[in-house]
XYZ file of C-alpha atoms in Angstrom:
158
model
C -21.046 -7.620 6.779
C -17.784 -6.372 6.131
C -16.185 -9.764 5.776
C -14.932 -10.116 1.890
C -14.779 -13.586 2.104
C -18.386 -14.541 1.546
C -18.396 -11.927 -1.454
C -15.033 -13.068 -2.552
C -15.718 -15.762 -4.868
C -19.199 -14.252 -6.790
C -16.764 -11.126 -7.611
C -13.817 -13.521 -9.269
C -16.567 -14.929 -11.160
C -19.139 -12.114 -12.179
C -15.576 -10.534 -13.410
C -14.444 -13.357 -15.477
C -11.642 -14.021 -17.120
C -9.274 -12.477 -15.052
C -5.708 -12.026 -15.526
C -4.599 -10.732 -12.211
C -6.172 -10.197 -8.253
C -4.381 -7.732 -6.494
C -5.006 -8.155 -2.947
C -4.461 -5.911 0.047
C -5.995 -6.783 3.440
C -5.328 -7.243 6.782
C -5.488 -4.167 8.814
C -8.879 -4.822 10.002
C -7.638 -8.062 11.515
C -6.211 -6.368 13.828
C -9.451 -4.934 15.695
C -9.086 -5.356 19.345
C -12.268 -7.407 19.028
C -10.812 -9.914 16.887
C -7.969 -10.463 19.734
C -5.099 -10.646 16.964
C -1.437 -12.377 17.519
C 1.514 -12.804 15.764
C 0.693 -16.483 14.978
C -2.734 -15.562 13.485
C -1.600 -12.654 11.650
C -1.533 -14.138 7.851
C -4.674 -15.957 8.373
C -7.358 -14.108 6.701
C -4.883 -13.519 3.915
C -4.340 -17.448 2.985
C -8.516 -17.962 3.617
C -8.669 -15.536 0.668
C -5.939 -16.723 -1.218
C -7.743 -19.983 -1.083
C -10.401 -18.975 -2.554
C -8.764 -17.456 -5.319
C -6.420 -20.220 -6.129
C -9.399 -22.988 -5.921
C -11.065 -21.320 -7.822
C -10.151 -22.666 -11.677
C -13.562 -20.465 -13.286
C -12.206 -17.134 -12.734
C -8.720 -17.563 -14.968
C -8.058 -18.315 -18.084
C -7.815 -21.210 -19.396
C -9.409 -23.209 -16.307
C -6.824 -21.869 -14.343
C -6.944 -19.466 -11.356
C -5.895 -15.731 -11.905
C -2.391 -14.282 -10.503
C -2.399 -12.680 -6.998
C -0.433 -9.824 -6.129
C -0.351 -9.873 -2.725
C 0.352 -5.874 -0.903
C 1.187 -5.971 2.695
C -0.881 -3.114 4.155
C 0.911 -0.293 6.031
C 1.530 0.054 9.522
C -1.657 1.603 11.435
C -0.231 4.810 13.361
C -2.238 7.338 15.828
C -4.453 9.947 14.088
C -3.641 13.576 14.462
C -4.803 15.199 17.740
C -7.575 16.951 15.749
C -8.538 13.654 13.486
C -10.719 10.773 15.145
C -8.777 9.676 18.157
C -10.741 6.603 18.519
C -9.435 4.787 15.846
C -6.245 3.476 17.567
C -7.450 2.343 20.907
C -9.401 0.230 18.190
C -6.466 -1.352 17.248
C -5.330 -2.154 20.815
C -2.834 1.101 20.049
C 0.803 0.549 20.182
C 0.189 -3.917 19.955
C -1.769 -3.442 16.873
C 1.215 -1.087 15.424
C 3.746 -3.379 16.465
C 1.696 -6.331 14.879
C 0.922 -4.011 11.961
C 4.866 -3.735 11.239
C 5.069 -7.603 10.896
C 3.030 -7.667 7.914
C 5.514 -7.386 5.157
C 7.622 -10.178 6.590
C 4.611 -12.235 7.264
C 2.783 -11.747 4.031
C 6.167 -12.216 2.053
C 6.431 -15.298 3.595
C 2.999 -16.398 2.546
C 3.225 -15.015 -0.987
C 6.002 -16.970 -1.309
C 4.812 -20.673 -0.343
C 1.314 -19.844 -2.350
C 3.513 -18.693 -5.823
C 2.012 -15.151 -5.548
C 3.927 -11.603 -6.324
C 4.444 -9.517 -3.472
C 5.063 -6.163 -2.551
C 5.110 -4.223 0.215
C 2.840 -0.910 0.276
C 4.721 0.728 3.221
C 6.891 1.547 0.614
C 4.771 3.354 -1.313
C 2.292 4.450 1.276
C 1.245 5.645 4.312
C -1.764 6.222 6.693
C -3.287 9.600 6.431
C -3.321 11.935 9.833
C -7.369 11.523 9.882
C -7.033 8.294 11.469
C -3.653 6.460 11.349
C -5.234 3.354 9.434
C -6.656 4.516 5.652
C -4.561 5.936 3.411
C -3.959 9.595 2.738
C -4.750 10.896 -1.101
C -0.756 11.483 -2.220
C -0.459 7.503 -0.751
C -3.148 6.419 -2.787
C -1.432 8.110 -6.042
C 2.025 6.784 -5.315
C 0.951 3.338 -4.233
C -1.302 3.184 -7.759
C 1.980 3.905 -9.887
C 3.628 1.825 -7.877
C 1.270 -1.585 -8.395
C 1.205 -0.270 -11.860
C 4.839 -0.190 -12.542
C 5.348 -3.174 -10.614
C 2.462 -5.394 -12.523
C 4.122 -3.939 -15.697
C 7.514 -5.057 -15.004
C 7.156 -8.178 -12.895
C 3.980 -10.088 -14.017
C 3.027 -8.565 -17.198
C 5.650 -7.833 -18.868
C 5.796 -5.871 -22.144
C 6.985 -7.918 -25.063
């Protein structure tokens, strides 16, 4: 029930016209459950970017929306005193190396599907409660940051 993908393309549409999708994902793929790889690791993100760019409905003019594509942030262990259980989730330090591929990985994708890019580990960081979500201050400098970036890159002002 967590997987976006089913919901993906009834929220494009019930949100019509749409100018822009800016899409971050990809931590969860890394679950120890999931049994995650380096060759895998941009998977989920071109199923969804599928989606989006098939769909012609959810643009304008008959035409799919933009995609800014955010590479999440590397997953990290929680504080001592936060919930510990969070990184063995995450198959500890293999999901944090794979974690640190994702801005090369997702850059490279962004680039063949003629989506923007940027990478939120610039911006952002997870929050000592459990190593994966982000902390408040990350939330605030990664909004200006998408902001800024949207402004100057994809929308620019005239």
């Amino acid at each position: 029930w967590k997987n976006g993908e089913m919901y993906l393309k009834p929220c494009l549409n019930s949100h019509r016209p749409l100018d822009l999708v800016v899409l971050m994902l990809g931590t969860n793929d890394l679950h120890a459950e999931v049994q995650p790889d380096e060759e895998h690791l941009g998977d989920g993100l071109n199923r969804l970017l599928d989606i989006i760019q098939e769909d012609k409905k959810s643009g304008r003019g008959y035409q799919p929306p933009k995609v800014l594509v955010l590479a999440p942030p590397e997953i990290v262990p929680s504080d001592p005193a936060g919930r510990v259980d969070v990184y063995p989730k995450f198959n500890c330090e293999q999901g944090r190396q794979l974690s640190l591929l994702f801005p090369q990985v997702y850059e490279q994708i962004a680039r063949q599907r003629g989506c923007w890019y940027l990478n939120a580990a610039e911006y952002a960081k997870p929050g000592p409660a459990d190593g994966v979500h982000l902390d408040a201050e990350s939330h605030i400098r990664l909004g200006k940051a998408v902001a800024a970036y949207i402004r100057e890159n994809i929308f620019p002002q005239k």
